[in-house]
Amino acid sequence: MLFQLQSFLSFLWQSKNEHGVHSPFVFALVTRCFYDKKKKPEYTHLKNYRKELLDNKNTITVTDFGAGSRVFKSPQRQVSKIAQTAGISPKRAELLCRIVQFFQPKSILEIGTSVGLATSALALGNPKAKITTLEGCPETSKIAKEQLQQSNFENVTTVTTQFETFFTSDQLDSDYDFIYFDGNHSKEATLHYFEHLVPTINNETVWIFDDIHWSSTMEEAWDIIKKHPKVKVTIDTFQWGMVFFRKEQAKEHFVIRV
């Protein structure tokens, strides 16, 4: 916790709002998307999806293939508690929905479904997009799949798999427009996923890495990603690291308060 507090204070010291952004591309993203305060009908759907999960008092056994949980000490977890403490926050879900609306990707990959809170934001951002979401834990994946189907998110395919298995299978698409990384908050796994998926990028690809300040090693991974020769623009919002591969952009890093 002390590490994250120190990281957050450093972030606040370095961060800017739209007035410190001189890139037209990033300025448009910040002003028209990040700081868009208008109420949207999609937010009601996000709220309803979350409420259904918060009302679910069933207990499941979670198989954790990632860096572990800082909240739960036991694999037996109540669905409502997972939604309350381990899922994306309401504010972040709305922002993720806006980001997808802004870029309108056609093919989306989510690495780490959990109970589908972020998945619902991706699906609402562009109902016409083809969304594939990966979850390693069978019981968690089952909850997400049932809830997504109940909420009529017909553009989502839930795949229960270990991520490495999926990356080496013929299911891996060669052209994802948008990837949301939220499956394993370790340096080794993050960089491994990055290298595995770089061949799928196109000029408009958007990648979002969750919890880039989770630990000192995750910060190291984020620094390596920023320096990769194919990466052009990166944005640190503290919770997320956004990556763009646009060849026409000068290589630049932004730290933005959201």
Coordinates of C-alpha atoms in Angstrom, one line a residue:
M1 CA 0.0 0.0 0.0
L2 CA 2.9 2.4 0.8
F3 CA 4.4 1.8 -2.6
Q4 CA 1.1 2.6 -4.4
L5 CA 0.7 5.8 -2.3
Q6 CA 4.1 7.0 -3.2
S7 CA 3.4 6.1 -6.9
F8 CA 0.2 8.1 -6.7
L9 CA 1.8 11.2 -5.2
S10 CA 4.5 11.0 -8.0
F11 CA 1.7 10.7 -10.6
L12 CA -0.1 13.8 -9.2
W13 CA 3.2 15.7 -9.3
Q14 CA 3.8 14.9 -13.0
S15 CA 0.2 14.8 -14.3
K16 CA -1.5 17.4 -16.5
N17 CA -5.0 18.1 -17.7
E18 CA -6.0 19.1 -21.2
H19 CA -4.1 22.5 -20.9
G20 CA -0.8 20.7 -20.8
V21 CA -1.4 18.6 -23.9
H22 CA 0.0 19.8 -27.2
S23 CA -0.7 16.8 -29.3
P24 CA -4.0 17.3 -31.3
F25 CA -4.7 13.5 -31.2
V26 CA -4.3 13.3 -27.4
F27 CA -6.0 16.7 -26.8
A28 CA -9.1 15.4 -28.7
L29 CA -9.1 12.2 -26.7
V30 CA -8.9 14.1 -23.4
T31 CA -11.4 16.8 -24.1
R32 CA -14.0 14.8 -26.1
C33 CA -13.7 11.5 -24.2
F34 CA -11.9 11.6 -20.9
Y35 CA -13.6 14.8 -19.7
D36 CA -17.0 14.2 -21.3
K37 CA -19.4 14.8 -18.4
K38 CA -22.6 14.2 -20.4
K39 CA -24.9 11.5 -19.1
K40 CA -25.3 8.6 -21.4
P41 CA -28.0 5.9 -21.6
E42 CA -25.3 3.2 -21.5
Y43 CA -24.5 4.2 -17.9
T44 CA -27.9 2.9 -16.8
H45 CA -27.2 -0.4 -18.4
L46 CA -23.8 -0.5 -16.6
K47 CA -25.4 0.3 -13.3
N48 CA -28.0 -2.5 -13.8
Y49 CA -25.4 -5.0 -14.7
R50 CA -23.4 -4.2 -11.6
K51 CA -26.6 -4.3 -9.4
E52 CA -27.4 -7.9 -10.6
L53 CA -23.9 -9.0 -9.5
L54 CA -24.1 -7.1 -6.2
D55 CA -27.3 -8.9 -5.5
N56 CA -25.8 -12.3 -6.2
K57 CA -24.9 -13.9 -2.8
N58 CA -23.8 -17.2 -4.2
T59 CA -20.3 -18.4 -3.3
I60 CA -17.8 -19.7 -5.9
T61 CA -14.3 -21.2 -5.7
V62 CA -11.9 -19.0 -7.6
T63 CA -8.8 -20.4 -9.3
D64 CA -6.3 -17.5 -9.5
F65 CA -3.7 -17.8 -12.2
G66 CA -2.5 -14.2 -11.8
A67 CA -0.6 -12.1 -9.2
G68 CA -3.2 -12.9 -6.5
S69 CA -5.7 -10.8 -4.6
R70 CA -4.9 -8.1 -2.0
V71 CA -8.5 -8.3 -0.8
F72 CA -9.4 -12.0 -0.6
K73 CA -7.5 -14.5 1.5
S74 CA -9.6 -17.6 0.5
P75 CA -10.5 -19.0 -2.9
Q76 CA -14.1 -19.2 -1.7
R77 CA -15.6 -15.9 -2.6
Q78 CA -19.1 -14.4 -2.8
V79 CA -20.0 -13.1 -6.2
S80 CA -21.3 -9.9 -4.8
K81 CA -17.9 -9.3 -3.0
I82 CA -16.0 -9.9 -6.2
A83 CA -18.1 -7.3 -8.0
Q84 CA -17.8 -4.9 -5.1
T85 CA -14.0 -5.1 -4.6
A86 CA -12.3 -6.8 -7.5
G87 CA -14.1 -5.5 -10.5
I88 CA -13.7 -2.2 -12.4
S89 CA -15.2 0.8 -10.5
P90 CA -18.4 2.5 -11.8
K91 CA -16.4 5.6 -12.9
R92 CA -13.8 3.5 -14.7
A93 CA -16.5 1.4 -16.4
E94 CA -18.1 4.6 -17.8
L95 CA -14.7 5.8 -19.0
L96 CA -14.0 2.5 -20.7
C97 CA -17.4 2.7 -22.4
R98 CA -16.6 6.2 -23.6
I99 CA -13.2 5.2 -24.9
V100 CA -14.7 2.4 -27.0
Q101 CA -17.4 4.8 -28.2
F102 CA -14.6 7.3 -29.2
F103 CA -12.5 4.8 -31.2
Q104 CA -15.3 2.4 -32.4
P105 CA -13.1 -0.7 -32.7
K106 CA -14.5 -3.6 -34.7
S107 CA -12.6 -6.4 -32.9
I108 CA -11.9 -6.3 -29.2
L109 CA -10.0 -8.7 -27.0
E110 CA -10.3 -8.6 -23.2
I111 CA -7.7 -10.5 -21.2
G112 CA -9.3 -11.2 -17.8
T113 CA -13.1 -11.3 -17.7
S114 CA -13.7 -11.7 -13.9
V115 CA -17.4 -11.3 -13.6
G116 CA -17.8 -9.2 -16.7
L117 CA -18.1 -5.6 -15.4
A118 CA -15.5 -4.3 -17.8
T119 CA -16.8 -6.6 -20.5
S120 CA -20.2 -4.9 -20.3
A121 CA -18.6 -1.5 -20.7
L122 CA -16.7 -2.7 -23.8
A123 CA -19.9 -4.2 -25.3
L124 CA -22.0 -1.1 -24.7
G125 CA -19.3 1.1 -26.1
N126 CA -19.7 -0.5 -29.5
P127 CA -22.6 -3.0 -29.8
K128 CA -21.5 -3.9 -33.3
A129 CA -18.0 -4.9 -32.3
K130 CA -16.9 -8.5 -32.1
I131 CA -15.7 -9.0 -28.5
T132 CA -13.7 -12.0 -27.2
T133 CA -13.1 -12.1 -23.4
L134 CA -10.8 -14.6 -21.8
E135 CA -11.1 -16.0 -18.2
G136 CA -9.0 -18.7 -16.7
C137 CA -11.2 -19.5 -13.7
P138 CA -14.0 -21.8 -14.8
E139 CA -16.5 -20.8 -12.0
T140 CA -15.8 -17.0 -12.5
S141 CA -16.2 -17.4 -16.3
K142 CA -19.5 -19.3 -15.8
I143 CA -20.9 -16.4 -13.7
A144 CA -19.8 -13.8 -16.3
K145 CA -21.1 -15.8 -19.2
E146 CA -24.5 -16.2 -17.6
Q147 CA -24.8 -12.6 -16.6
L148 CA -23.7 -11.3 -20.0
Q149 CA -26.3 -13.5 -21.7
Q150 CA -29.0 -12.4 -19.3
S151 CA -28.1 -8.8 -20.1
N152 CA -28.4 -9.6 -23.8
F153 CA -24.8 -8.8 -24.8
E154 CA -24.9 -10.8 -27.9
N155 CA -21.7 -9.5 -29.3
V156 CA -19.5 -11.1 -26.6
T157 CA -17.9 -14.5 -26.8
T158 CA -16.7 -15.8 -23.4
V159 CA -13.7 -18.2 -23.6
T160 CA -12.7 -20.2 -20.5
T161 CA -9.0 -20.7 -21.0
Q162 CA -5.5 -20.0 -19.7
F163 CA -4.2 -17.1 -21.6
E164 CA -1.1 -18.7 -22.9
T165 CA -3.2 -21.5 -24.3
F166 CA -5.4 -19.1 -26.2
F167 CA -2.4 -17.1 -27.6
T168 CA -0.9 -20.3 -29.1
S169 CA -4.2 -21.5 -30.5
D170 CA -5.9 -20.9 -33.9
Q171 CA -8.6 -18.8 -32.0
L172 CA -6.2 -15.9 -31.8
D173 CA -7.3 -13.2 -34.2
S174 CA -4.6 -11.6 -36.4
D175 CA -6.2 -8.1 -36.2
Y176 CA -7.5 -6.8 -32.9
D177 CA -8.4 -3.1 -32.9
F178 CA -8.6 -2.9 -29.1
I179 CA -7.2 -5.0 -26.3
Y180 CA -7.9 -4.5 -22.6
F181 CA -5.2 -6.2 -20.4
D182 CA -6.6 -7.1 -17.0
G183 CA -5.6 -10.7 -16.3
N184 CA -2.2 -11.0 -14.6
H185 CA -0.6 -8.1 -12.8
S186 CA 3.0 -9.3 -13.0
K187 CA 5.9 -8.0 -15.0
E188 CA 6.7 -11.3 -16.7
A189 CA 3.2 -12.0 -17.8
T190 CA 2.5 -8.5 -18.9
L191 CA 5.6 -8.4 -21.1
H192 CA 4.9 -11.9 -22.4
Y193 CA 1.4 -10.9 -23.5
F194 CA 2.7 -7.7 -25.0
E195 CA 5.2 -9.6 -27.2
H196 CA 2.7 -12.3 -28.1
L197 CA 0.2 -9.7 -29.3
V198 CA 2.4 -7.1 -31.1
P199 CA 2.0 -9.0 -34.4
T200 CA -1.8 -8.3 -34.3
I201 CA -1.5 -4.5 -34.2
N202 CA -2.6 -2.2 -36.9
N203 CA -2.2 1.6 -37.1
E204 CA -5.5 2.3 -35.2
T205 CA -4.9 -0.3 -32.5
V206 CA -5.6 0.8 -28.9
W207 CA -4.3 -1.1 -25.9
I208 CA -5.1 -0.5 -22.3
F209 CA -3.1 -2.1 -19.5
D210 CA -4.8 -2.1 -16.1
D211 CA -2.9 -1.5 -12.8
I212 CA 0.4 -0.3 -14.2
H213 CA 1.3 1.0 -10.8
W214 CA 0.3 -2.2 -9.0
S215 CA 3.9 -2.9 -8.0
S216 CA 7.4 -1.8 -8.7
T217 CA 7.8 -4.6 -11.2
M218 CA 4.6 -3.6 -13.0
E219 CA 6.0 -0.1 -13.3
E220 CA 9.2 -1.7 -14.8
A221 CA 7.0 -3.5 -17.3
W222 CA 5.2 -0.3 -18.2
D223 CA 8.5 1.5 -18.8
I224 CA 9.7 -1.2 -21.1
I225 CA 6.4 -1.1 -23.1
K226 CA 6.7 2.7 -23.4
K227 CA 10.2 2.3 -25.0
H228 CA 9.3 -0.4 -27.5
P229 CA 10.1 0.8 -31.0
K230 CA 6.6 0.1 -32.3
V231 CA 4.9 2.1 -29.6
K232 CA 4.3 5.7 -30.4
V233 CA 2.0 7.4 -27.9
T234 CA 1.4 6.3 -24.3
I235 CA -0.9 7.8 -21.7
D236 CA -0.6 7.1 -18.0
T237 CA -3.9 7.7 -16.1
F238 CA -2.4 6.0 -13.0
Q239 CA -5.0 3.2 -13.1
W240 CA -4.4 2.5 -16.8
G241 CA -1.6 2.7 -19.3
M242 CA -2.9 3.4 -22.8
V243 CA -0.8 2.5 -25.8
F244 CA -1.1 3.6 -29.4
F245 CA 0.9 2.5 -32.5
R246 CA 0.0 5.3 -34.9
K247 CA 2.9 5.7 -37.3
E248 CA 2.1 9.3 -38.0
Q249 CA 2.5 10.3 -34.4
A250 CA 5.8 11.5 -32.8
K251 CA 6.9 9.2 -29.9
E252 CA 5.6 10.9 -26.8
H253 CA 4.4 10.0 -23.3
F254 CA 1.6 11.8 -21.4
V255 CA 0.6 11.6 -17.7
I256 CA -3.1 12.7 -17.6
R257 CA -5.4 13.2 -14.6
V258 CA -8.8 11.6 -15.3

